């Protein structure tokens, strides 16, 4: 088992590296490679453990995405995000469930609704990767990202507590009770997440230690998810709210913690996303064995359900946008472009959460009877997941290019940054003037600090301008090029002194860290 896990991690990482080198979608390539390897002799059959995915993989991915999200932009787009994450998911649940009930002979309605619930939430990881690479407008990225943060909570809450599973299990669970539990689970998860974020924010202010703050941050998604699930609240919402709160409050954290957190969570995201998308493809052999000779018929049904899920999303996105009640419109409200809505409608890829939820369907009902058509539900979930990944993953870049939906806010960002940097430089200069004691011994230090402030402000404004006449570099570009060359020369000397045992490794690492921080700053600028 240990060797299989190492092979999975190493193989998925290698495919991800290849995808980045080729400039293609890593999630899509991972799924395709996994499908191909699932029948290669000697490749182990990887069983998808739903508890492992939902407890150890989903929380850190959601938490990292929430940390990197903009609370202010999410609040500005709360209505479209809420409609997609709640309304679109519930509509897809019903549409897919009814279609499956009609298409699969002998499939109970409750079991069909379980299928609808597990395939309802789109996984925006792959869509967001494509959007970032092709330069989607920030508003669209916010909507897609916000939807992915919340829709898993909607679908999993509907799947677990809204009644469909209990109805299928013969527990006599009523619709009213299911809706009540749904609301309580959502509210409880949000409250737990906010409380956890508030508590962690207060504790990290007392720690004043960047390493301890980062270590505590690694525990937050798991603590939030487990605590919420223990009280039958939404663990997904708890993790998302905690991440949004702490991300918005990150300026109060230690700068060492901020630098470490960004690097740690980016690395963790890469490994976890690679593993889960590879697992999707590797499930093929196991799910096909579960349905036996009916695989051909069920594959056709699954492809029809892919179309149903697509139509349901399109049928929800456009009417809920253009048929907005007049009484609720702001005076300055203008409807978004139909091209933007088309991209949102087409970003309906499903992911590992659907497969994990399907794998977690109980083998027997509460009365001891076998769960009706469990293998068929699991296989149809697999077909819909892989079908949407391949359909949207292969065509979404073309859709974005053909519609001409690209970001147009780079110049506005540069202007806003330059204006903010000017104000920040003025504030820094005023603070320096207040602290300057006029001591001649400190004059050179004060002059150097003023020069740094001026250089940062000039660099921000230079990014707004076009090329220099004659093809020359701007003063800031020259400074960055020369300073990086100087740092390289310094690093070579320190390496030589370390190798000659003239300085200890501990001293070398401390100096190297300082030079790395400066070089990273130069690269960013």
Coordinates of C-alpha atoms in Angstrom, one line a residue, residues 73-84:
X73 CA -15.0 40.9 -4.3
X74 CA -17.0 37.9 -3.1
X75 CA -19.3 40.2 -1.1
X76 CA -19.8 42.4 -4.3
X77 CA -20.8 39.2 -6.2
X78 CA -22.7 37.5 -3.5
X79 CA -25.9 37.3 -5.5
X80 CA -24.6 35.5 -8.6
X81 CA -22.4 33.3 -6.4
X82 CA -25.3 32.4 -4.1
X83 CA -27.6 31.7 -7.1
X84 CA -25.0 29.3 -8.7

